[in-house]
Coordinates of C-alpha atoms in Angstrom, one line a residue:
X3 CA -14.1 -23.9 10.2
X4 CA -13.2 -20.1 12.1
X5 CA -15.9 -17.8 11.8
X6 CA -13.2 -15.1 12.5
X7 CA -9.9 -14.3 10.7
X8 CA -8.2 -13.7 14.7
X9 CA -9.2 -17.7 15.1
X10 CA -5.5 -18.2 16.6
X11 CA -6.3 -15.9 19.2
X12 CA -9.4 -16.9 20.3
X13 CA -8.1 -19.0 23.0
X14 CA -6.7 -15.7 25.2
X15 CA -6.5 -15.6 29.0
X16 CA -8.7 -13.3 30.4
X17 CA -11.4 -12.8 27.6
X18 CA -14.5 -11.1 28.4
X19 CA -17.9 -11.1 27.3
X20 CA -19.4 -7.8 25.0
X21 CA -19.8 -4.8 27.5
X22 CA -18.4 -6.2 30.7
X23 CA -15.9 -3.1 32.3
X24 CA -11.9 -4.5 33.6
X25 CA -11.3 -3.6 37.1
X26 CA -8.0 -2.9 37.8
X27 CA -7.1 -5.0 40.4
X28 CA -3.9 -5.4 41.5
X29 CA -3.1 -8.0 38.9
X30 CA -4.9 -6.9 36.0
X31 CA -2.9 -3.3 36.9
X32 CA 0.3 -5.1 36.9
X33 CA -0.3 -6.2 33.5
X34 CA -1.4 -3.1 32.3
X35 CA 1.9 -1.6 33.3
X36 CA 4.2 -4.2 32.1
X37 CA 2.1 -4.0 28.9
X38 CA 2.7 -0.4 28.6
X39 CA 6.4 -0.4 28.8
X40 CA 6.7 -3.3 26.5
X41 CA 5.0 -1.4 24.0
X42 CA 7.1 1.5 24.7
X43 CA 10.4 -0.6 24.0
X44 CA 8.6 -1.6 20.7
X45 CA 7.8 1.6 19.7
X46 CA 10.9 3.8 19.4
X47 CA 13.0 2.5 17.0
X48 CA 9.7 2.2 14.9
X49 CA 8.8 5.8 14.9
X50 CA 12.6 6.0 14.5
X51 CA 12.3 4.4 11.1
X52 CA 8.9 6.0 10.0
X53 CA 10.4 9.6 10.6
X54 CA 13.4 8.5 8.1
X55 CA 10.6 7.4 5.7
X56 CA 9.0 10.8 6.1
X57 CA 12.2 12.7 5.9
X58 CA 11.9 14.6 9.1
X59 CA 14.2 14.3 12.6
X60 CA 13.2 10.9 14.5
X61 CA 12.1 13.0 17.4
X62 CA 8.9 14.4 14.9
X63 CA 8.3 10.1 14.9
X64 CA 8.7 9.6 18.5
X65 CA 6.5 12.9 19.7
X66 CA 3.6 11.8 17.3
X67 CA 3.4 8.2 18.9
X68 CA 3.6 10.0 22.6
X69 CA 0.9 12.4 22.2
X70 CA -1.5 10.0 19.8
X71 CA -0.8 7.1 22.5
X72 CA -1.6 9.5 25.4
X73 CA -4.9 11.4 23.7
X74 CA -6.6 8.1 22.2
X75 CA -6.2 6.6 25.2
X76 CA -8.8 9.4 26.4
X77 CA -10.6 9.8 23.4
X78 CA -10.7 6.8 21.5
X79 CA -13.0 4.1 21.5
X80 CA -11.2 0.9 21.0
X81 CA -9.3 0.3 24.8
X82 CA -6.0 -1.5 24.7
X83 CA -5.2 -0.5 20.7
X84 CA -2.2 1.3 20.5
X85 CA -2.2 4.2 18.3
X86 CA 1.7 6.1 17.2
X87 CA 3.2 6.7 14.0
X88 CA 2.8 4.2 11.1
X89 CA 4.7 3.4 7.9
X90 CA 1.2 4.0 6.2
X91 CA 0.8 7.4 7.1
X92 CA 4.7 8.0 6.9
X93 CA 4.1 7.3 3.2
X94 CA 1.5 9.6 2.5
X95 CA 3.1 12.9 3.4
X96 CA 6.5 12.3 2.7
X97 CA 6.3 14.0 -0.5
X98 CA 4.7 16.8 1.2
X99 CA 7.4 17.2 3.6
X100 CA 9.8 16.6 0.6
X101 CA 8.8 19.3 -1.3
X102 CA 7.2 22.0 0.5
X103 CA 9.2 21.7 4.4
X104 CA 7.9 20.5 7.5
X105 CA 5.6 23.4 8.1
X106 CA 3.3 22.2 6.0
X107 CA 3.6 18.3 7.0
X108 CA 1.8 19.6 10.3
X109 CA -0.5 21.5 8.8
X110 CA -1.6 18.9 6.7
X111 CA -1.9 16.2 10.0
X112 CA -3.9 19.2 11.4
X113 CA -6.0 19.2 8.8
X114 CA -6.5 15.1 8.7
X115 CA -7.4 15.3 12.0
X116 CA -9.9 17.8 11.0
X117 CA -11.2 15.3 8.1
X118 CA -11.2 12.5 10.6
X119 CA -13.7 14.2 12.9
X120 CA -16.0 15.0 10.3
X121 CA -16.0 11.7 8.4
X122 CA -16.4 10.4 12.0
X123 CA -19.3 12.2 12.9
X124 CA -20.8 11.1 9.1
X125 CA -20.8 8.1 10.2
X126 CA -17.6 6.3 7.8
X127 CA -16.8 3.5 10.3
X128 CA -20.8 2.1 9.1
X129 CA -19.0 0.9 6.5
X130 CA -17.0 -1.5 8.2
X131 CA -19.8 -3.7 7.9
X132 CA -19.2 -3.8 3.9
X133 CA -15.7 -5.5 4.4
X134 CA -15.6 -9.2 3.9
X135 CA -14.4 -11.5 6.1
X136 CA -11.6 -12.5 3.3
X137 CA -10.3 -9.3 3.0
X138 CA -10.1 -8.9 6.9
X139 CA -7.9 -12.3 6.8
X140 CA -6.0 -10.9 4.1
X141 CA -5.3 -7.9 5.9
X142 CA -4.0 -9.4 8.9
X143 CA -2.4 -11.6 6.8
X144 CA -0.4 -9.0 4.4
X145 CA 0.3 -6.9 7.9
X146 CA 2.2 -9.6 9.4
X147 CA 3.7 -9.9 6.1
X148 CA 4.8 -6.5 6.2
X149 CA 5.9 -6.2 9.8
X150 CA 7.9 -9.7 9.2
X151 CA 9.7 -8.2 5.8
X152 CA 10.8 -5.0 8.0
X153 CA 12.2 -7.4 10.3
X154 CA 14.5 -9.1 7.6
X155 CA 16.1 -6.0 6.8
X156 CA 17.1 -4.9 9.9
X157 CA 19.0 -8.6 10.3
X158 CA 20.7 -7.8 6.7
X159 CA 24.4 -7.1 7.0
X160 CA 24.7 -7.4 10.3
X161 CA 27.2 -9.1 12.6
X162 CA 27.1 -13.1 13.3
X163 CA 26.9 -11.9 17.1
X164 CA 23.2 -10.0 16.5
X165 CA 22.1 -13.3 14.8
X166 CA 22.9 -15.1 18.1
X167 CA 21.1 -12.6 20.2
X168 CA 18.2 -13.2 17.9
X169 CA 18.2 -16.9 18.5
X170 CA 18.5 -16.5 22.2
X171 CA 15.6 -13.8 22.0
X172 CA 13.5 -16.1 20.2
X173 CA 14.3 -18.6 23.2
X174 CA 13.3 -16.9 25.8
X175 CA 10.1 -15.5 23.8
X176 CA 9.5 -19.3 23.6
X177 CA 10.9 -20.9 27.0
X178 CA 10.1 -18.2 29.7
X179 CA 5.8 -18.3 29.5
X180 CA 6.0 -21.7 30.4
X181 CA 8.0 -20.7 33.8
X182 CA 5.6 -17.9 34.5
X183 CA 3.5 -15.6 32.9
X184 CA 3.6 -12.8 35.9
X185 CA 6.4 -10.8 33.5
X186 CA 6.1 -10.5 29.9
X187 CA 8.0 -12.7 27.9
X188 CA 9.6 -9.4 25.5
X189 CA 10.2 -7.6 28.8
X190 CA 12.4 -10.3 30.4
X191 CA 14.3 -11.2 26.8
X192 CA 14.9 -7.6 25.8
X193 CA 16.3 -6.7 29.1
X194 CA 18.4 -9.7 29.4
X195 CA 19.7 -9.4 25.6
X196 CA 20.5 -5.7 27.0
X197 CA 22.2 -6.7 29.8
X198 CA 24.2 -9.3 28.0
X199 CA 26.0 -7.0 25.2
X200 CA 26.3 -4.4 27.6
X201 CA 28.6 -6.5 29.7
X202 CA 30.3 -8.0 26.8
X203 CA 30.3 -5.3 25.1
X204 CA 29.2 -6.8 22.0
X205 CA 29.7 -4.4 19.1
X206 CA 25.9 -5.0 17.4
X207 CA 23.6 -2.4 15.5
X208 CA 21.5 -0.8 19.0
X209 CA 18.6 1.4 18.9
X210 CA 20.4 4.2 19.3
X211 CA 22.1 3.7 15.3
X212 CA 18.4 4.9 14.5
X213 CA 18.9 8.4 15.6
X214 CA 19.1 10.9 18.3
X215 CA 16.4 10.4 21.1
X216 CA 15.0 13.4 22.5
X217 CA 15.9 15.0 25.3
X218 CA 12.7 17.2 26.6
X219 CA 9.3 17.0 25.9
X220 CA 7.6 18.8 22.8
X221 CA 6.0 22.0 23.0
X222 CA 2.9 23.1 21.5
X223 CA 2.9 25.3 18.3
X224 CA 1.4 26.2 15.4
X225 CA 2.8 25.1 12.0
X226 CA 5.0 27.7 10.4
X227 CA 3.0 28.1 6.8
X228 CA 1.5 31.3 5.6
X229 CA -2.4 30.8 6.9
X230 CA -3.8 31.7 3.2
X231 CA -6.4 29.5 0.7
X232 CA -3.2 28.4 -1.4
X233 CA -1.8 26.8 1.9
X234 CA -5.1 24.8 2.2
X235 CA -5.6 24.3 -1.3
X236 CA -2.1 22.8 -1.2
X237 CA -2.0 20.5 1.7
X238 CA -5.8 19.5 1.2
X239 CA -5.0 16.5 -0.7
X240 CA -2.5 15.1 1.2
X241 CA -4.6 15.5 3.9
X242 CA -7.8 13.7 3.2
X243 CA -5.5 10.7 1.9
X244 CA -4.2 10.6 5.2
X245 CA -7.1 11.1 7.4
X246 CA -8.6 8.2 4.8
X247 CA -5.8 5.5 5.3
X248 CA -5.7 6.2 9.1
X249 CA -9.2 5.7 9.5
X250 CA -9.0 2.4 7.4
X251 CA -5.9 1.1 9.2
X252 CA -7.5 2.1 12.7
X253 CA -10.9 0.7 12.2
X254 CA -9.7 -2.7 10.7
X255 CA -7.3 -3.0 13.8
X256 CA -10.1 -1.7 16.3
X257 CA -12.1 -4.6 14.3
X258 CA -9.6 -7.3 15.2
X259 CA -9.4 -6.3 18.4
X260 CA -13.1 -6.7 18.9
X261 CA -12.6 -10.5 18.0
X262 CA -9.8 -11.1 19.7
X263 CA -10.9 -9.8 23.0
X264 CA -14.8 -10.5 22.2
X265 CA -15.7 -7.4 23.4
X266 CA -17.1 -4.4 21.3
X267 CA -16.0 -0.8 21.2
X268 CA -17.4 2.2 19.5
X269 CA -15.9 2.5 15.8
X270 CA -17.4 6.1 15.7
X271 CA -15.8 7.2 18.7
X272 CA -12.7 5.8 17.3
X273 CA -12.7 7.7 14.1
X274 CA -13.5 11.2 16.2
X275 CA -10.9 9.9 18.6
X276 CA -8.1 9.4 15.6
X277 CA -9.2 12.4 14.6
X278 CA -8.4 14.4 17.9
X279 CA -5.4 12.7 18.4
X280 CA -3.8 14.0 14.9
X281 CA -4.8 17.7 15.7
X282 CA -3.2 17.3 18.9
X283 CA -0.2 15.9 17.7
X284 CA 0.0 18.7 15.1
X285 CA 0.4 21.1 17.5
X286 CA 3.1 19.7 19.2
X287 CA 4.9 18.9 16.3
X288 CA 4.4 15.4 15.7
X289 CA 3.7 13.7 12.1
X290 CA 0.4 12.4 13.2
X291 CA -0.2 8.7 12.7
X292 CA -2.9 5.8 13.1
X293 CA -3.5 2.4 14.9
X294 CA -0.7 0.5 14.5
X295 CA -1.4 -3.2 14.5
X296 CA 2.1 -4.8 15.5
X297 CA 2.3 -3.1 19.2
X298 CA -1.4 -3.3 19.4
X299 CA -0.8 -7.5 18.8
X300 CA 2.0 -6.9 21.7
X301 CA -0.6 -4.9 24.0
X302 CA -3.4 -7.6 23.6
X303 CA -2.1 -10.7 22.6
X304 CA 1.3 -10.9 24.2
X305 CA 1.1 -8.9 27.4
X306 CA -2.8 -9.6 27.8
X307 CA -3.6 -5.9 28.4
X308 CA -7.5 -4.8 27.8
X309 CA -8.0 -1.4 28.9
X310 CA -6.3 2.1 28.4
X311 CA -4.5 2.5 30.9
X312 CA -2.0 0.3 29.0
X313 CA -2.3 2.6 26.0
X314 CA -1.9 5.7 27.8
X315 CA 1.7 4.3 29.9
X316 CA 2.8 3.4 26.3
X317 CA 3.0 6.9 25.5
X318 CA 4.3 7.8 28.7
X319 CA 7.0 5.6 29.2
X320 CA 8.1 6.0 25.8
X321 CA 8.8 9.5 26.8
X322 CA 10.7 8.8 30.1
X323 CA 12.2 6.1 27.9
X324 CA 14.0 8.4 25.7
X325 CA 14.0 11.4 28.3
X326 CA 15.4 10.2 31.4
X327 CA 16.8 6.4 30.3
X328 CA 17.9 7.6 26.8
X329 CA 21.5 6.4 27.1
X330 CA 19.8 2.8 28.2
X331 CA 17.2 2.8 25.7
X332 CA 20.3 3.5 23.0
X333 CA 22.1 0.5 24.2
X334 CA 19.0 -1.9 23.5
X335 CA 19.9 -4.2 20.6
X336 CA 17.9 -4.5 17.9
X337 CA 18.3 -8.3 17.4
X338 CA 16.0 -8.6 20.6
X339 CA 13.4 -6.3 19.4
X340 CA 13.5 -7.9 16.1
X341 CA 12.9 -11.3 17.9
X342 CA 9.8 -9.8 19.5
X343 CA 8.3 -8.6 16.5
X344 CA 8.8 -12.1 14.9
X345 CA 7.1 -13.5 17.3
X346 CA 4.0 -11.2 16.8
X347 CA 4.2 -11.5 13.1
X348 CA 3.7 -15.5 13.9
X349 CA 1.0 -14.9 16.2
X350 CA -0.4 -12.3 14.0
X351 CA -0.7 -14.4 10.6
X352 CA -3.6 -16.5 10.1
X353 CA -2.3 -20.0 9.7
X354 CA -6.0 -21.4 10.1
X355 CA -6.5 -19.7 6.6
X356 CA -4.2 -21.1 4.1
X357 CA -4.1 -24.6 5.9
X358 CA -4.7 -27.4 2.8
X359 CA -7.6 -28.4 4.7
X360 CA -9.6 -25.0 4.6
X361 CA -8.4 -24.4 1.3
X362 CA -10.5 -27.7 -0.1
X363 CA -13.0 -26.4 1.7
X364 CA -13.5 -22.6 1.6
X365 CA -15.0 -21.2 -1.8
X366 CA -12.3 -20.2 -5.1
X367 CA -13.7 -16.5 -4.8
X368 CA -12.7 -16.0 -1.2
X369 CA -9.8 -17.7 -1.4
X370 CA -8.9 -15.4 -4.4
X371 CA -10.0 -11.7 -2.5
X372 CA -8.1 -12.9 0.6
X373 CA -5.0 -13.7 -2.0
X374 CA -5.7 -10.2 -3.8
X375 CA -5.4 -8.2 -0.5
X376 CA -2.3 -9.6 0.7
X377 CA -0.7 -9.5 -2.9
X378 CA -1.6 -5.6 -3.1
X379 CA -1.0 -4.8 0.5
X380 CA 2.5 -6.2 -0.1
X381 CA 3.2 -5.2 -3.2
X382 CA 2.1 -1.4 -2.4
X383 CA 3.0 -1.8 0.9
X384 CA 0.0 0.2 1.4
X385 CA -3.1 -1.6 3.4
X386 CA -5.5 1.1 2.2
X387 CA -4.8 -0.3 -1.0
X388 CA -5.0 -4.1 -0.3
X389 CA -8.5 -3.5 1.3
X390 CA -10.0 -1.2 -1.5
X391 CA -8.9 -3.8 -4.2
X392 CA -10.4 -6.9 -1.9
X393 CA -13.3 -5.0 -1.5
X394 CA -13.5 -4.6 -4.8
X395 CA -12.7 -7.9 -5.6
X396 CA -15.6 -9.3 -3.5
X397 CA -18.0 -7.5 -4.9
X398 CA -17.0 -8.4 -8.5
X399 CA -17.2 -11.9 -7.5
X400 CA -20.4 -11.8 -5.4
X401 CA -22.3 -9.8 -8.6
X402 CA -20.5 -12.3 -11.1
X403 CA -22.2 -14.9 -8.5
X404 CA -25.6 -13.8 -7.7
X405 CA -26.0 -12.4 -11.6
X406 CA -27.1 -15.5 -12.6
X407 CA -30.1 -16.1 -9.4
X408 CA -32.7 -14.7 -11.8
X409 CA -34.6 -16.9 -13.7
X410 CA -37.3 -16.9 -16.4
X411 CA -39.9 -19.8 -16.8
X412 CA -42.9 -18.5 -19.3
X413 CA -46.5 -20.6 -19.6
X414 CA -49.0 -20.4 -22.8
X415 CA -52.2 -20.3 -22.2
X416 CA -54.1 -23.1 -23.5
X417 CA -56.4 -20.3 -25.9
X418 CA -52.9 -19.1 -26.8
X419 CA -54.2 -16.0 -26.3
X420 CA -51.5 -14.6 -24.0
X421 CA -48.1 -16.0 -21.4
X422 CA -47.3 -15.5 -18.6
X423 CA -43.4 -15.2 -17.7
X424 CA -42.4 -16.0 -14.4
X425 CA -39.1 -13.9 -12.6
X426 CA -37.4 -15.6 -9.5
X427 CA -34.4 -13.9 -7.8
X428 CA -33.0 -10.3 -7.7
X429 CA -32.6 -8.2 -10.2
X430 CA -29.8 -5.4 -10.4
X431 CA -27.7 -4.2 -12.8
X432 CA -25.5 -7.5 -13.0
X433 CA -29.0 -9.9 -13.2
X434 CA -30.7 -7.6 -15.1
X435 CA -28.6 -7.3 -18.1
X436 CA -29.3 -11.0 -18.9
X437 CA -32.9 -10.0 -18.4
X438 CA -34.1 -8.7 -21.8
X439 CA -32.7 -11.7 -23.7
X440 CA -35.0 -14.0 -21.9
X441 CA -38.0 -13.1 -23.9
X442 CA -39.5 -14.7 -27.6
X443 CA -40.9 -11.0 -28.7
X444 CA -41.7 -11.9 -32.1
X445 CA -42.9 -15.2 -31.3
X446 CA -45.5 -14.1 -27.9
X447 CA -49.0 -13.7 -28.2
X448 CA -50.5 -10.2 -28.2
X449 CA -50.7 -10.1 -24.1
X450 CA -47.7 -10.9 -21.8
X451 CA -47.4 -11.3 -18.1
X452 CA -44.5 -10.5 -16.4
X453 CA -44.9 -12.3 -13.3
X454 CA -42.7 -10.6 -10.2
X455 CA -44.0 -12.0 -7.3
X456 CA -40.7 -14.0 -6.5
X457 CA -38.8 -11.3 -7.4
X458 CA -37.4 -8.0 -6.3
X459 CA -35.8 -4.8 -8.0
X460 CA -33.2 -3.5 -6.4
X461 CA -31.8 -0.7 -8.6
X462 CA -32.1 1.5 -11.8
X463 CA -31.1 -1.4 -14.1
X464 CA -33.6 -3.6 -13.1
X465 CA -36.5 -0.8 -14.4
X466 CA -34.6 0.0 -16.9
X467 CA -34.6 -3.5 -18.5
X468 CA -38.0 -3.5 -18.0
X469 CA -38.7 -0.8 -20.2
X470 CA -36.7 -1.9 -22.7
X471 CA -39.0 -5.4 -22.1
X472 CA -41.9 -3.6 -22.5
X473 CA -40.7 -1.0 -25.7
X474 CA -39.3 -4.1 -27.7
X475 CA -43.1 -5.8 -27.1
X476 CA -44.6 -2.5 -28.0
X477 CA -42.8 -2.2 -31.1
X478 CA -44.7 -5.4 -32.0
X479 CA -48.0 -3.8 -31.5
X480 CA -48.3 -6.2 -28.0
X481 CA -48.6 -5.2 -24.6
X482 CA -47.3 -6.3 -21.3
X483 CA -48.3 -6.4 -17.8
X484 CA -46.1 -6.4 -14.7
X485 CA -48.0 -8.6 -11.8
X486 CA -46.5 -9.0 -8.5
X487 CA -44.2 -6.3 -7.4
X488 CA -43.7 -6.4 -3.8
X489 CA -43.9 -2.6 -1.9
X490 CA -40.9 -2.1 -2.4
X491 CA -40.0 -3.2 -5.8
X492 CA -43.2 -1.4 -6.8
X493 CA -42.3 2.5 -5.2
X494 CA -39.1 1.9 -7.6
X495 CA -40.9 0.5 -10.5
X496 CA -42.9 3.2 -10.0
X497 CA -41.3 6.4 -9.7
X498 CA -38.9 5.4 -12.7
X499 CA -40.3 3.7 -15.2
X500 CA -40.4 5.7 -18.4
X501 CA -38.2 8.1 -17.3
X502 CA -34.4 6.2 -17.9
X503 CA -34.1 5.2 -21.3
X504 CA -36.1 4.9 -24.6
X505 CA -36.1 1.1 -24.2
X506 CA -33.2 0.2 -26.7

């Protein structure tokens, strides 16, 4: 069974062990570049369509994934992620930007950026380590969901001509790695698919239907909002939820990355790097964003790029993509970058996971939080919310699970004159509320043991319910004695007892 929920990708060209640095030789700077472009293609009309989500001009979406792509690539600590605009963050201030103007939409990034450095330097991406397995699966899982469901409506409508470019994109996505791998597949399809309507002149929806591309680079600025504590008490809000999803959605995908290139990068850098980034892209403008998992997959898995230099020429092609090629890039059909992205979505979903076979086998609870997270994720379209709910969900289950490790065994003496009750397991507030029913108080002689030698108290609730033990004996005019506490269950014991609860 796969130890890791990027299992399908473990089989990658060119993976290197934990801490070994890429040299860029010629080839491995061949595939950088060729990765970066790719990326490029893949990214404009997608910050096209997460500017219309947030309700500002495309080139707001297009600056933010040129300037985050450019300054993580410096800054972050996860090489070859790709880091632009997302849907997830698109979501988040839209309502800002809808009501209160764009000013404040920057501010706010500004400000996430701000929040992102600081939760950063606290030390949030230590709690990576808290995510289960089964809600990482799920989140890959519910992402190429997601990317996959985006890809469906753009081939709604359409005409039967863009579902034959599709096909024939799909073809050559399939066909052309097995002739050689020296050009990247989505490179070679989306220029010939190009090159084909433009000489046909096949009337097809194009990039260009997204919006206007810019035509010079931004300029840095400050955000026009009054500088006062309303301003900050106003965009506050929206800007710690954004700074908190584009910290999840960048460390999960930094996380994947990590397994898929078995190699390890610095999730605290990362988070400072995001962080950076978003100020940055405030001031020129841009709507901020995160890691975005879909070009990242192109990046890594399709083009085979590993450090960031690919990251950086993402950001910088996509500008003297839509600067100095604009009227090309227009002309690009979508049909062929549609046809890449279902490819990654395929590559991207973890088939491994809901084979029959690993379903008889894995465990009903993970099978359930991996189900949980994509159902949320998808349903929300929110992956925040997918991973907070598994996370949740896994540690209902694993309490619900481990609540009933705590035993009681008692032994009378043969006088009869006291018994001694023996504790195996852990006790916290899930094992320990079974606890207090496991004693006969009216039936006990006048002494009782509590025996915790193969035991250990982990919280509040555990002392508590040994109080209450203890009062309920007392009440009986008996007394008890707790043997057996390790040095750690005993500093606990110690410095509570008495001082939570009358015992009831």
């Amino acid at each position: 069974m796969s130890s890791s929920p990027a299992s399908g990708f473990a089989r990658l060209r060119g993976i290197r062990r934990p801490g070994r640095r890429v040299r860029l030789s010629p080839k491995v700077l061949r595939t950088e570049v060729l990765g970066g472009l790719v990326v490029a293609l893949a990214l404009i009309p997608e910050a096209i369509s997460f500017s219309i989500i947030a309700g500002v001009d495309p080139a707001v979406g297009l600056f933010a994934s040129f300037t985050m792509a450019v300054v993580v690539s410096v800054v972050g600590g996860r090489p070859a992620m790709i880091s632009a605009a997302t849907g997830a963050v698109a979501l988040v201030i839209a309502p800002l930007n809808r009501e209160h103007g764009l000013g404040y939409l920057i501010a706010a990034v500004i400000l996430a950026g701000v929040f992102q450095i600081v939760l950063g330097a606290l030390g949030v991406a230590k709690l990576m380590r808290f995510i289960p397995r089964s809600v990482m699966v799920g989140f890959v899982n519910s992402l190429a969901i997601l990317v996959f469901m985006a890809q469906v409506r753009e081939m709604r409508g359409v005409p039967w001509a863009a579902y034959a470019l599709f096909a024939a994109g799909l073809g050559l996505l399939v066909l052309f790695p097995k002739v050689t791998k020296a050009v990247p597949a989505p490179l070679v399809s989306i220029a010939a698919l190009t090159a084909i309507t433009v000489a046909a002149g096949i009337a097809v929806p194009a990039v260009g239907d997204k919006g206007a591309l810019p035509s010079a680079l931004p300029v840095p600025g400050l955000p026009d909002v009054p500088f006062t504590l309303d301003t900050l008490t106003l965009i506050a809000p929206y800007a710690l939820a954004m700074a908190l999803v584009g910290l999840m959605e960048s460390l999960m995908t930094a996380k994947l990355v990590d397994e898929i290139t078995d190699t390890r990068s610095s999730k605290t850098r990362e988070s400072i790097g995001q962080g950076v980034a978003n100020i940055v892209t405030g001031f020129f403008g841009g709507m901020g964003g995160c890691a975005m998992i879909g070009q990242t997959m192109i990046n890594v898995k399709v083009s085979g790029a590993r450090t960031r230099l690919s990251t950086f020429l993402s950001g910088v092609f996509l500008m003297v993509l839509c600067i100095v090629f604009g009227p090309v890039v227009s002309e690009i059909p979508m049909a062929a970058l549609v046809a890449v992205m279902v490819m990654v979505c395929l590559a991207t979903f973890d088939w491994h996971s809901v084979a029959p076979k690993t379903l008889r086998r894995m465990p009903a609870g993970e099978t359930t939080v991996m189900v949980v997270t994509v159902v949320c994720v998808v349903a929300s379209h929110n992956l925040a919310v997918g991973v907070v709910v598994g996370c949740v969900t896994a540690m209902v289950i694993f309490a619900k699970r481990v609540a009933h490790l705590a035993n009681v065994t008692s032994v009378l003496d043969p006088d009869g004159g006291r018994v001694v009750y023996r504790v195996t397991g852990e006790l916290f507030f899930a094992s320990s509320n079974d606890l207090v029913g496991q004693f006969d108080y009216a039936g006990d002689p006048d002494e009782v043991i509590i025996d915790l030698g193969a035991a250990h108290i982990w919280d509040a609730s555990s002392v508590a319910a040994l109080d209450a033990i203890g009062h309920r004996y007392a009440q009986r005019g008996k007394t008890v004695e707790i043997t057996g506490l390790n040095e750690a269950s005993a500093r606990i014991h110690g410095s509570l007892s008495g001082e939570l609860s009358s015992g009831h």
